[in-house]
Amino acid sequence: MKARRRATALMASAVVLSRTLPSAAFQSCAERSRDTRRSTPSSSLQSSLDPQIDPLSPTSSPGPAGMKKKDLRTFQRFLEVECWKSPSIRGLDRTLLSVADACKQINRIVQRAQTDDLYGAAVDPLTGELAEVNVQGEVQQQLDVLCNTLMLRAFCGSGGVCAVASEEEPIPRSCGDVMGYENENVISDGEYVAVFDPIDGSKNIDSSLPVGTVFGIYRSPAKSGSSKLHIESFLQRGTNLVASGYCLYSATTVLVLTLGSGVHGFTLDPDKQTFLQTHPNMRIPDVGNLYSFNEAYYRDYGEPVQRFLSNMKESGTMGGKKVSARYVGALVADVHNVLINGGIYGYPATRDDPNGKLRLLYESAPMAMVMEQAGGAGSTGRGRILDVLPPQPSQDGVTGHDDESGRDREIEKGIHVRVPTFLGSVENVFELDQFHKYYGDDDE
Ligand code: FDP
């Protein structure tokens, strides 16, 4: 009975295959070699160069390489199902769809950076003056401004989010302000706040290397009926993140998302401009052999990290395999590589930056949530990244027109706080933590 069912299933799949695969796939080896002998090398080269034949065109039938679209679930469908399964996150689907659209637009901007006039410092369209130095101490570039605007609008225009904090902005903004409503302090109905880095690793763009976007979404604890922007909504532990993810603009454009129950990856189909679920239920290996650190700073790292790196290189292996180094210089790209292949990413404290370089709120915490949800870990070397509470402002948490610059500076400190960051396979991150335990010094 079982055998008959299997045979019927095989026949059915053969029928499907014969309908979808090019006939060449069903040629015997002998037939294929006969055909190859008939066509001269130059004629086959000619056909592969023929501009009329585009093997990748979505409209042409399967081309010479037999390429054909896979039947994959769209990001929209995935969200519909997830939000239907979990009523607590209903309402986030529109926001996340807008974020996916913003990622597509940022992808286009990144692709066009070399050919279009997108380089150089940003200019204020009203005054014609050069943009000021941003909160990171850098002159804002046109690309930063464009990508920041796209993400601000994606979150604020979708209805689910009431306020946003960006790497590019000194302090959080209400969506009323972002969208240009008359009373900028009146928050919209959205029950979430969003944090993001619109374009991470932007120095890579000049050399056509990968860059990314990182985001996290928290539920706003502000009391309903309140019309003010509450800073506590942003200064929460990463354990309160409802969703987080990133977009990687690289050889392929990938959107990776967690809603708190697993991690899913979606690749942008360049023909249809649709994100398709190519990586369902992503799991990082428990141990890996990649390490991704900027080792040029070795002398500036503390003893635990120096010993961890030296030990790993001296033994030559990690996770039972030959150890291997990879460092792109864009957090999203480096962490994605570790997520796929296993190993450890690190941006440790250095002599000049005792908390490292990465920002807790919109870099380290969202990435740590992704890692944990994929079965990995995120640590500061001394504890879980998601447990770190950003510094809170000293007075009550309400901003309004009477803000003083001192208070803004306090808020800025909390929003842009940095943490030493280690992300990756549990075994590798655990080992790194052990080095901190044994060689760490308490004032470090
Ligand atoms: P960038 O300053 O180019 O935005 O977010 C900080 C970051 O990029 C990370 O993406 C990247 O991993 C890191 O800085 C690179 O810093 P180093 O050059 O110091 O390694």
CSV table of C-alpha atoms and ligand atoms in Angstrom, one decimal:
chain,number,residue,atom,x,y,z
A,1,MET,CA,0.0,0.0,0.0
A,2,LYS,CA,2.8,2.4,1.1
A,3,ALA,CA,4.8,1.4,-2.0
A,4,ARG,CA,1.8,2.1,-4.3
A,5,ARG,CA,1.3,5.5,-2.7
A,6,ARG,CA,5.0,6.4,-3.1
A,7,ALA,CA,4.9,5.3,-6.7
A,8,THR,CA,1.8,7.5,-7.4
A,9,ALA,CA,3.5,10.4,-5.6
A,10,LEU,CA,6.7,10.0,-7.7
A,11,MET,CA,4.6,9.8,-10.9
A,12,ALA,CA,2.8,13.0,-9.9
A,13,SER,CA,6.0,14.8,-9.2
A,14,ALA,CA,7.4,13.6,-12.6
A,15,VAL,CA,4.3,15.1,-14.3
A,16,VAL,CA,4.9,18.4,-12.5
A,17,LEU,CA,8.6,18.4,-13.4
A,18,SER,CA,7.9,17.5,-17.0
A,19,ARG,CA,5.6,20.5,-17.2
A,20,THR,CA,8.0,22.9,-15.6
A,21,LEU,CA,11.5,21.8,-16.5
A,22,PRO,CA,13.0,22.5,-20.0
A,23,SER,CA,12.9,19.4,-22.1
A,24,ALA,CA,16.8,19.3,-22.0
A,25,ALA,CA,16.5,18.0,-18.4
A,26,PHE,CA,14.9,14.8,-19.7
A,27,GLN,CA,17.5,14.1,-22.3
A,28,SER,CA,19.6,11.1,-21.7
A,29,CYS,CA,23.3,11.6,-21.4
A,30,ALA,CA,23.9,10.0,-24.8
A,31,GLU,CA,21.4,12.4,-26.4
A,32,ARG,CA,23.0,15.3,-24.7
A,33,SER,CA,26.5,14.5,-25.9
A,34,ARG,CA,25.2,13.9,-29.5
A,35,ASP,CA,23.7,17.4,-29.4
A,36,THR,CA,26.8,18.9,-28.1
A,37,ARG,CA,28.8,17.4,-30.9
A,38,ARG,CA,26.4,18.9,-33.4
A,39,SER,CA,26.5,22.5,-32.1
A,40,THR,CA,29.9,24.2,-32.6
A,41,PRO,CA,31.5,25.9,-29.6
A,42,SER,CA,31.2,29.2,-31.4
A,43,SER,CA,27.5,28.8,-32.1
A,44,SER,CA,26.7,28.0,-28.5
A,45,LEU,CA,28.8,31.0,-27.4
A,46,GLN,CA,26.9,33.1,-29.9
A,47,SER,CA,23.5,32.0,-28.5
A,48,SER,CA,24.6,32.8,-24.9
A,49,LEU,CA,25.6,36.3,-26.0
A,50,ASP,CA,22.5,36.9,-28.1
A,51,PRO,CA,20.8,40.0,-26.6
A,52,GLN,CA,17.4,38.7,-27.7
A,53,ILE,CA,17.7,35.7,-25.4
A,54,ASP,CA,17.7,36.6,-21.7
A,55,PRO,CA,17.8,33.4,-19.6
A,56,LEU,CA,16.9,35.4,-16.5
A,57,SER,CA,14.0,37.3,-18.0
A,58,PRO,CA,10.9,36.7,-15.9
A,59,THR,CA,8.8,36.5,-19.1
A,60,SER,CA,11.0,34.2,-21.2
A,61,SER,CA,10.5,30.5,-20.9
A,62,PRO,CA,13.3,28.7,-18.9
A,63,GLY,CA,16.5,29.6,-20.6
A,64,PRO,CA,19.6,27.6,-21.6
A,65,ALA,CA,20.6,27.3,-18.0
A,66,GLY,CA,17.2,25.9,-17.1
A,67,MET,CA,16.6,28.7,-14.6
A,68,LYS,CA,13.2,29.0,-13.3
A,69,LYS,CA,11.5,30.7,-10.4
A,70,LYS,CA,11.1,28.8,-7.1
A,71,ASP,CA,7.7,28.6,-5.6
A,72,LEU,CA,8.4,30.7,-2.4
A,73,ARG,CA,6.2,32.4,0.1
A,74,THR,CA,6.1,36.2,-0.1
A,75,PHE,CA,7.0,38.4,2.8
A,76,GLN,CA,3.4,39.8,2.8
A,77,ARG,CA,1.9,36.3,3.1
A,78,PHE,CA,4.3,35.4,5.9
A,79,LEU,CA,3.3,38.5,7.8
A,80,GLU,CA,-0.4,37.8,7.3
A,81,VAL,CA,0.0,34.3,8.7
A,82,GLU,CA,2.2,35.4,11.6
A,83,CYS,CA,0.0,38.3,12.7
A,84,TRP,CA,-3.1,36.0,12.4
A,85,LYS,CA,-1.3,33.4,14.6
A,86,SER,CA,-0.3,36.0,17.3
A,87,PRO,CA,-3.0,38.5,18.0
A,88,SER,CA,-0.6,40.4,20.2
A,89,ILE,CA,1.4,41.6,17.2
A,90,ARG,CA,-1.6,42.3,15.0
A,91,GLY,CA,-1.2,45.8,13.5
A,92,LEU,CA,2.5,45.3,13.0
A,93,ASP,CA,2.1,43.8,9.5
A,94,ARG,CA,1.5,47.2,7.8
A,95,THR,CA,4.5,48.7,9.6
A,96,LEU,CA,6.8,45.8,8.6
A,97,LEU,CA,5.5,45.9,5.0
A,98,SER,CA,6.4,49.6,4.9
A,99,VAL,CA,9.9,48.8,6.3
A,100,ALA,CA,10.3,46.1,3.5
A,101,ASP,CA,9.4,48.8,0.9
A,102,ALA,CA,11.9,51.2,2.4
A,103,CYS,CA,14.6,48.5,2.2
A,104,LYS,CA,13.8,48.1,-1.5
A,105,GLN,CA,14.2,51.8,-2.0
A,106,ILE,CA,17.4,52.0,0.0
A,107,ASN,CA,18.7,49.0,-2.1
A,108,ARG,CA,18.0,51.1,-5.2
A,109,ILE,CA,19.8,54.1,-3.8
A,110,VAL,CA,22.8,52.0,-2.8
A,111,GLN,CA,22.9,50.5,-6.3
A,112,ARG,CA,22.8,53.9,-7.9
A,113,ALA,CA,25.3,55.6,-5.6
A,114,GLN,CA,28.1,55.2,-8.1
A,115,THR,CA,26.2,56.3,-11.2
A,116,ASP,CA,23.9,59.0,-9.8
A,117,ASP,CA,24.8,62.2,-8.0
A,118,LEU,CA,24.3,60.8,-4.5
A,119,TYR,CA,27.6,61.5,-3.0
A,120,GLY,CA,28.8,64.3,-0.8
A,121,ALA,CA,27.6,66.2,2.2
A,122,ALA,CA,23.9,66.9,2.5
A,123,VAL,CA,22.7,70.4,1.8
A,124,ASP,CA,19.7,72.0,3.5
A,125,PRO,CA,17.2,72.4,0.7
A,126,LEU,CA,15.8,75.6,2.3
A,127,THR,CA,19.0,77.4,3.2
A,128,GLY,CA,21.4,75.8,0.7
A,129,GLU,CA,23.8,75.4,3.6
A,130,LEU,CA,25.8,72.3,4.3
A,131,ALA,CA,24.3,69.9,6.8
A,132,GLU,CA,25.6,70.1,10.4
A,133,VAL,CA,27.7,67.5,12.1
A,134,ASN,CA,25.4,64.7,13.3
A,135,VAL,CA,25.2,63.1,16.7
A,136,GLN,CA,27.9,60.6,15.7
A,137,GLY,CA,30.3,63.5,15.1
A,138,GLU,CA,30.2,63.2,11.3
A,139,VAL,CA,29.0,65.6,8.6
A,140,GLN,CA,25.7,64.0,7.3
A,141,GLN,CA,26.0,62.7,3.8
A,142,GLN,CA,23.2,62.8,1.2
A,143,LEU,CA,22.9,59.1,1.4
A,144,ASP,CA,22.5,59.2,5.2
A,145,VAL,CA,19.8,61.8,4.9
A,146,LEU,CA,17.9,60.0,2.1
A,147,CYS,CA,17.9,56.6,3.8
A,148,ASN,CA,17.0,58.2,7.2
A,149,THR,CA,14.0,59.9,5.6
A,150,LEU,CA,12.9,56.7,4.0
A,151,MET,CA,13.0,54.8,7.3
A,152,LEU,CA,11.3,57.6,9.2
A,153,ARG,CA,8.4,57.7,6.8
A,154,ALA,CA,8.2,53.9,6.6
A,155,PHE,CA,7.7,53.7,10.4
A,156,CYS,CA,5.6,56.8,10.9
A,157,GLY,CA,3.4,56.6,7.8
A,158,SER,CA,2.2,53.1,8.5
A,159,GLY,CA,0.0,53.8,11.6
A,160,GLY,CA,1.4,51.2,14.0
A,161,VAL,CA,4.3,53.4,15.3
A,162,CYS,CA,3.9,56.6,17.4
A,163,ALA,CA,7.6,57.7,17.7
A,164,VAL,CA,11.0,56.9,16.3
A,165,ALA,CA,14.7,57.1,17.3
A,166,SER,CA,17.3,57.0,14.6
A,167,GLU,CA,21.1,56.8,14.5
A,168,GLU,CA,21.0,60.0,12.5
A,169,GLU,CA,18.9,62.0,15.0
A,170,PRO,CA,20.1,63.3,18.3
A,171,ILE,CA,16.8,62.6,20.2
A,172,PRO,CA,13.6,60.6,19.4
A,173,ARG,CA,10.9,62.3,17.4
A,174,SER,CA,7.2,61.8,17.6
A,175,CYS,CA,5.5,60.6,14.3
A,176,GLY,CA,3.5,63.8,14.4
A,177,ASP,CA,6.7,65.7,14.0
A,178,VAL,CA,8.1,63.4,11.3
A,179,MET,CA,4.9,63.6,9.3
A,180,GLY,CA,4.6,67.3,9.7
A,181,TYR,CA,1.4,67.5,11.7
A,182,GLU,CA,0.6,70.8,13.2
A,183,ASN,CA,1.1,69.8,16.8
A,184,GLU,CA,4.3,67.9,16.6
A,185,ASN,CA,4.0,66.6,20.2
A,186,VAL,CA,0.7,64.9,19.6
A,187,ILE,CA,1.5,61.2,19.1
A,188,SER,CA,-0.4,59.1,16.7
A,189,ASP,CA,-2.4,56.1,17.8
A,190,GLY,CA,0.4,53.6,17.1
A,191,GLU,CA,1.2,51.5,20.1
A,192,TYR,CA,4.8,50.9,19.1
A,193,VAL,CA,8.1,52.9,19.0
A,194,ALA,CA,10.8,52.0,16.5
A,195,VAL,CA,14.6,52.4,16.7
A,196,PHE,CA,16.8,52.1,13.6
A,197,ASP,CA,20.1,52.6,11.9
A,198,PRO,CA,19.1,53.5,8.3
A,199,ILE,CA,22.4,52.8,6.6
A,200,ASP,CA,25.0,50.9,8.6
A,201,GLY,CA,28.6,50.6,7.4
A,202,SER,CA,28.1,53.4,4.9
A,203,LYS,CA,31.8,53.8,4.4
A,204,ASN,CA,31.6,50.6,2.4
A,205,ILE,CA,29.5,52.2,-0.4
A,206,ASP,CA,32.6,53.9,-2.0
A,207,SER,CA,34.2,50.5,-2.6
A,208,SER,CA,31.0,48.7,-3.6
A,209,LEU,CA,31.0,46.6,-0.5
A,210,PRO,CA,27.9,45.5,1.5
A,211,VAL,CA,25.9,47.8,3.8
A,212,GLY,CA,22.8,47.3,5.8
A,213,THR,CA,19.8,48.7,7.7
A,214,VAL,CA,19.0,47.6,11.3
A,215,PHE,CA,15.7,48.1,13.2
A,216,GLY,CA,14.0,47.2,16.4
A,217,ILE,CA,10.4,47.7,17.6
A,218,TYR,CA,9.2,48.1,21.2
A,219,ARG,CA,5.8,48.4,22.6
A,220,SER,CA,5.3,51.9,24.0
A,221,PRO,CA,4.6,51.7,27.7
A,222,ALA,CA,3.0,55.2,27.6
A,223,LYS,CA,-0.4,55.4,29.2
A,224,SER,CA,-3.2,55.6,26.7
A,225,GLY,CA,-4.7,59.0,26.3
A,226,SER,CA,-1.3,60.7,26.9
A,227,SER,CA,-0.3,63.0,24.1
A,228,LYS,CA,3.4,63.4,25.0
A,229,LEU,CA,6.4,61.5,23.7
A,230,HIS,CA,7.7,59.3,26.5
A,231,ILE,CA,11.4,58.7,26.5
A,232,GLU,CA,11.1,55.6,28.6
A,233,SER,CA,9.4,54.0,25.5
A,234,PHE,CA,12.9,53.9,23.9
A,235,LEU,CA,15.1,53.4,26.9
A,236,GLN,CA,14.0,49.8,27.5
A,237,ARG,CA,16.0,46.5,27.8
A,238,GLY,CA,16.3,44.5,24.6
A,239,THR,CA,14.3,41.8,26.3
A,240,ASN,CA,11.3,44.0,25.6
A,241,LEU,CA,11.8,44.1,21.9
A,242,VAL,CA,8.7,42.9,20.0
A,243,ALA,CA,10.4,42.6,16.7
A,244,SER,CA,13.8,43.2,15.2
A,245,GLY,CA,15.7,42.6,12.0
A,246,TYR,CA,17.9,43.9,9.3
A,247,CYS,CA,18.2,44.3,5.6
A,248,LEU,CA,21.5,43.4,3.9
A,249,TYR,CA,22.4,45.1,0.6
A,250,SER,CA,25.0,42.8,-0.9
A,251,ALA,CA,25.3,40.2,-3.7
A,252,THR,CA,21.6,39.6,-2.9
A,253,THR,CA,19.3,41.9,-0.9
A,254,VAL,CA,18.1,40.0,2.2
A,255,LEU,CA,15.6,41.0,4.9
A,256,VAL,CA,16.0,39.0,8.1
A,257,LEU,CA,13.2,39.3,10.7
A,258,THR,CA,12.2,38.0,14.1
A,259,LEU,CA,8.9,38.5,15.7
A,260,GLY,CA,10.0,36.7,18.8
A,261,SER,CA,9.4,33.2,17.6
A,262,GLY,CA,12.2,32.2,15.3
A,263,VAL,CA,14.1,34.0,12.6
A,264,HIS,CA,13.1,34.1,8.9
A,265,GLY,CA,15.1,35.4,5.9
A,266,PHE,CA,13.6,36.8,2.7
A,267,THR,CA,15.6,37.5,-0.5
A,268,LEU,CA,14.5,40.3,-2.8
A,269,ASP,CA,13.5,38.9,-6.2
A,270,PRO,CA,15.2,41.4,-8.5
A,271,ASP,CA,12.6,40.9,-11.3
A,272,LYS,CA,9.5,41.1,-9.3
A,273,GLN,CA,10.9,43.4,-6.5
A,274,THR,CA,9.2,41.1,-4.0
A,275,PHE,CA,10.8,39.7,-0.8
A,276,LEU,CA,10.5,35.9,-0.9
A,277,GLN,CA,11.0,33.5,2.0
A,278,THR,CA,14.3,31.8,1.1
A,279,HIS,CA,15.4,31.1,4.7
A,280,PRO,CA,12.5,29.8,6.9
A,281,ASN,CA,13.4,29.1,10.5
A,282,MET,CA,17.0,30.2,10.4
A,283,ARG,CA,19.3,28.4,12.9
A,284,ILE,CA,22.9,29.3,13.7
A,285,PRO,CA,25.2,26.3,14.2
A,286,ASP,CA,25.9,25.7,17.9
A,287,VAL,CA,29.6,26.2,17.2
A,288,GLY,CA,31.3,27.6,14.2
A,289,ASN,CA,34.8,28.3,12.8
A,290,LEU,CA,34.5,31.9,11.7
A,291,TYR,CA,35.7,34.9,13.7
A,292,SER,CA,34.8,38.4,12.6
A,293,PHE,CA,36.8,41.1,14.5
A,294,ASN,CA,38.8,44.2,13.4
A,295,GLU,CA,42.0,42.6,14.4
A,296,ALA,CA,44.0,45.7,13.5
A,297,TYR,CA,42.9,47.0,17.0
A,298,TYR,CA,44.3,43.9,18.8
A,299,ARG,CA,46.7,46.0,20.8
A,300,ASP,CA,43.8,48.2,22.0
A,301,TYR,CA,41.6,45.3,23.1
A,302,GLY,CA,41.5,44.2,26.8
A,303,GLU,CA,43.3,41.1,28.0
A,304,PRO,CA,40.3,38.8,27.8
A,305,VAL,CA,39.7,39.4,24.1
A,306,GLN,CA,43.4,39.4,23.3
A,307,ARG,CA,43.8,36.0,25.0
A,308,PHE,CA,40.6,34.6,23.3
A,309,LEU,CA,41.9,35.6,19.9
A,310,SER,CA,45.5,34.4,20.5
A,311,ASN,CA,44.3,31.1,21.9
A,312,MET,CA,42.0,30.5,18.9
A,313,LYS,CA,44.8,31.3,16.4
A,314,GLU,CA,47.4,29.2,18.3
A,315,SER,CA,45.2,26.2,18.3
A,316,GLY,CA,44.3,26.8,14.7
A,317,THR,CA,40.8,25.4,15.1
A,318,MET,CA,37.4,26.5,16.3
A,319,GLY,CA,34.4,24.3,16.6
A,320,GLY,CA,36.5,21.4,15.4
A,321,LYS,CA,37.3,23.0,12.1
A,322,LYS,CA,40.2,25.1,10.8
A,323,VAL,CA,39.5,28.6,12.1
A,324,SER,CA,38.9,31.3,9.5
A,325,ALA,CA,38.7,35.2,9.6
A,326,ARG,CA,36.1,37.3,7.8
A,327,TYR,CA,35.6,41.1,8.3
A,328,VAL,CA,33.6,43.2,5.9
A,329,GLY,CA,33.4,46.2,8.2
A,330,ALA,CA,29.6,46.5,8.1
A,331,LEU,CA,27.9,45.0,11.1
A,332,VAL,CA,24.9,43.6,9.2
A,333,ALA,CA,27.1,41.8,6.6
A,334,ASP,CA,29.5,40.4,9.2
A,335,VAL,CA,26.7,39.2,11.5
A,336,HIS,CA,24.7,37.7,8.7
A,337,ASN,CA,27.8,35.7,7.6
A,338,VAL,CA,28.2,34.4,11.2
A,339,LEU,CA,24.5,33.6,11.4
A,340,ILE,CA,24.6,31.5,8.2
A,341,ASN,CA,27.9,29.8,8.8
A,342,GLY,CA,28.5,29.8,12.6
A,343,GLY,CA,31.2,31.5,14.6
A,344,ILE,CA,31.6,34.8,16.5
A,345,TYR,CA,31.4,38.5,15.6
A,346,GLY,CA,33.0,40.9,17.9
A,347,TYR,CA,33.3,44.7,18.4
A,348,PRO,CA,35.0,44.8,21.8
A,349,ALA,CA,35.9,47.7,24.1
A,350,THR,CA,39.1,49.4,23.0
A,351,ARG,CA,41.5,51.7,24.9
A,352,ASP,CA,39.9,54.8,23.3
A,353,ASP,CA,36.3,53.5,23.4
A,354,PRO,CA,35.7,51.6,26.7
A,355,ASN,CA,32.3,50.6,25.4
A,356,GLY,CA,33.3,49.8,21.9
A,357,LYS,CA,31.7,51.4,18.9
A,358,LEU,CA,28.3,49.8,18.4
A,359,ARG,CA,25.1,51.4,19.7
A,360,LEU,CA,23.0,49.3,22.0
A,361,LEU,CA,19.6,50.5,20.9
A,362,TYR,CA,19.6,50.3,17.2
A,363,GLU,CA,22.6,48.0,16.5
A,364,SER,CA,23.6,45.6,19.3
A,365,ALA,CA,20.2,44.8,20.8
A,366,PRO,CA,18.2,44.1,17.6
A,367,MET,CA,21.1,41.9,16.3
A,368,ALA,CA,21.3,40.1,19.7
A,369,MET,CA,17.5,39.4,19.5
A,370,VAL,CA,18.0,37.9,16.0
A,371,MET,CA,20.9,35.8,17.2
A,372,GLU,CA,19.1,34.5,20.3
A,373,GLN,CA,16.0,33.7,18.3
A,374,ALA,CA,18.2,31.7,15.8
A,375,GLY,CA,19.6,29.7,18.7
A,376,GLY,CA,22.8,31.8,19.1
A,377,ALA,CA,23.8,34.3,21.7
A,378,GLY,CA,24.6,38.0,22.2
A,379,SER,CA,26.9,39.1,25.0
A,380,THR,CA,28.9,42.2,26.2
A,381,GLY,CA,31.5,39.7,27.5
A,382,ARG,CA,30.0,40.2,30.9
A,383,GLY,CA,26.4,39.4,30.3
A,384,ARG,CA,23.5,39.2,27.9
A,385,ILE,CA,23.2,42.2,25.6
A,386,LEU,CA,19.4,42.1,25.8
A,387,ASP,CA,19.6,42.6,29.6
A,388,VAL,CA,21.4,45.9,29.4
A,389,LEU,CA,19.3,48.9,30.5
A,390,PRO,CA,20.2,52.1,28.7
A,391,PRO,CA,21.0,55.1,31.0
A,392,GLN,CA,17.8,56.8,32.1
A,393,PRO,CA,17.4,60.6,32.2
A,394,SER,CA,17.4,61.9,35.8
A,395,GLN,CA,14.0,63.7,35.7
A,396,ASP,CA,10.6,62.5,34.7
A,397,GLY,CA,10.6,61.1,31.2
A,398,VAL,CA,8.4,63.6,29.3
A,399,THR,CA,9.7,65.8,26.6
A,400,GLY,CA,7.9,68.9,25.5
A,401,HIS,CA,8.4,72.5,24.3
A,402,ASP,CA,10.2,73.4,27.5
A,403,ASP,CA,13.0,70.9,27.0
A,404,GLU,CA,16.3,72.1,28.2
A,405,SER,CA,19.5,71.3,26.4
A,406,GLY,CA,20.9,69.6,29.5
A,407,ARG,CA,18.0,67.2,29.5
A,408,ASP,CA,18.3,66.6,25.7
A,409,ARG,CA,21.9,65.7,26.3
A,410,GLU,CA,20.9,63.1,28.9
A,411,ILE,CA,18.3,61.6,26.5
A,412,GLU,CA,20.9,61.6,23.8
A,413,LYS,CA,23.3,59.7,26.0
A,414,GLY,CA,20.6,57.0,26.6
A,415,ILE,CA,19.6,56.7,23.0
A,416,HIS,CA,23.1,56.5,21.6
A,417,VAL,CA,24.8,54.5,24.3
A,418,ARG,CA,27.4,52.0,23.2
A,419,VAL,CA,28.2,48.5,24.4
A,420,PRO,CA,30.9,45.9,23.7
A,421,THR,CA,29.3,43.5,21.4
A,422,PHE,CA,29.8,39.7,20.8
A,423,LEU,CA,27.3,37.8,18.7
A,424,GLY,CA,27.2,34.3,17.3
A,425,SER,CA,27.1,30.6,18.0
A,426,VAL,CA,26.4,29.8,21.7
A,427,GLU,CA,29.6,27.7,22.2
A,428,ASN,CA,31.8,30.5,20.8
A,429,VAL,CA,30.1,33.3,22.7
A,430,PHE,CA,30.2,31.2,25.9
A,431,GLU,CA,33.9,30.7,25.4
A,432,LEU,CA,34.5,34.4,25.0
A,433,ASP,CA,32.6,35.1,28.2
A,434,GLN,CA,34.8,32.5,30.0
A,435,PHE,CA,37.9,34.5,29.0
A,436,HIS,CA,36.3,37.6,30.4
A,437,LYS,CA,35.5,35.7,33.6
A,438,TYR,CA,39.1,34.5,34.1
A,439,TYR,CA,41.1,37.4,32.7
A,440,GLY,CA,38.7,40.3,33.1
A,441,ASP,CA,39.4,43.0,35.6
A,442,ASP,CA,36.5,44.6,37.3
A,443,ASP,CA,37.2,48.2,36.4
A,444,GLU,CA,37.5,47.2,32.7
B,1,FDP,P1,30.1,52.5,10.1
B,1,FDP,O1,30.8,53.3,11.1
B,1,FDP,O2,30.7,52.5,8.7
B,1,FDP,O3,28.6,52.9,10.0
B,1,FDP,O4,28.0,51.0,12.9
B,1,FDP,C1,29.3,51.1,13.0
B,1,FDP,C2,30.1,50.4,11.9
B,1,FDP,O5,30.0,51.0,10.6
B,1,FDP,C3,29.7,49.0,11.7
B,1,FDP,O6,28.7,48.7,10.8
B,1,FDP,C4,31.0,48.3,11.3
B,1,FDP,O7,31.0,46.9,11.6
B,1,FDP,C5,32.0,49.1,12.1
B,1,FDP,O8,31.4,50.4,12.3
B,1,FDP,C6,33.3,49.2,11.5
B,1,FDP,O9,34.1,49.9,12.3
B,1,FDP,P2,35.7,49.7,12.2
B,1,FDP,O10,36.1,50.4,10.9
B,1,FDP,O11,36.2,50.4,13.4
B,1,FDP,O12,36.0,48.3,12.2
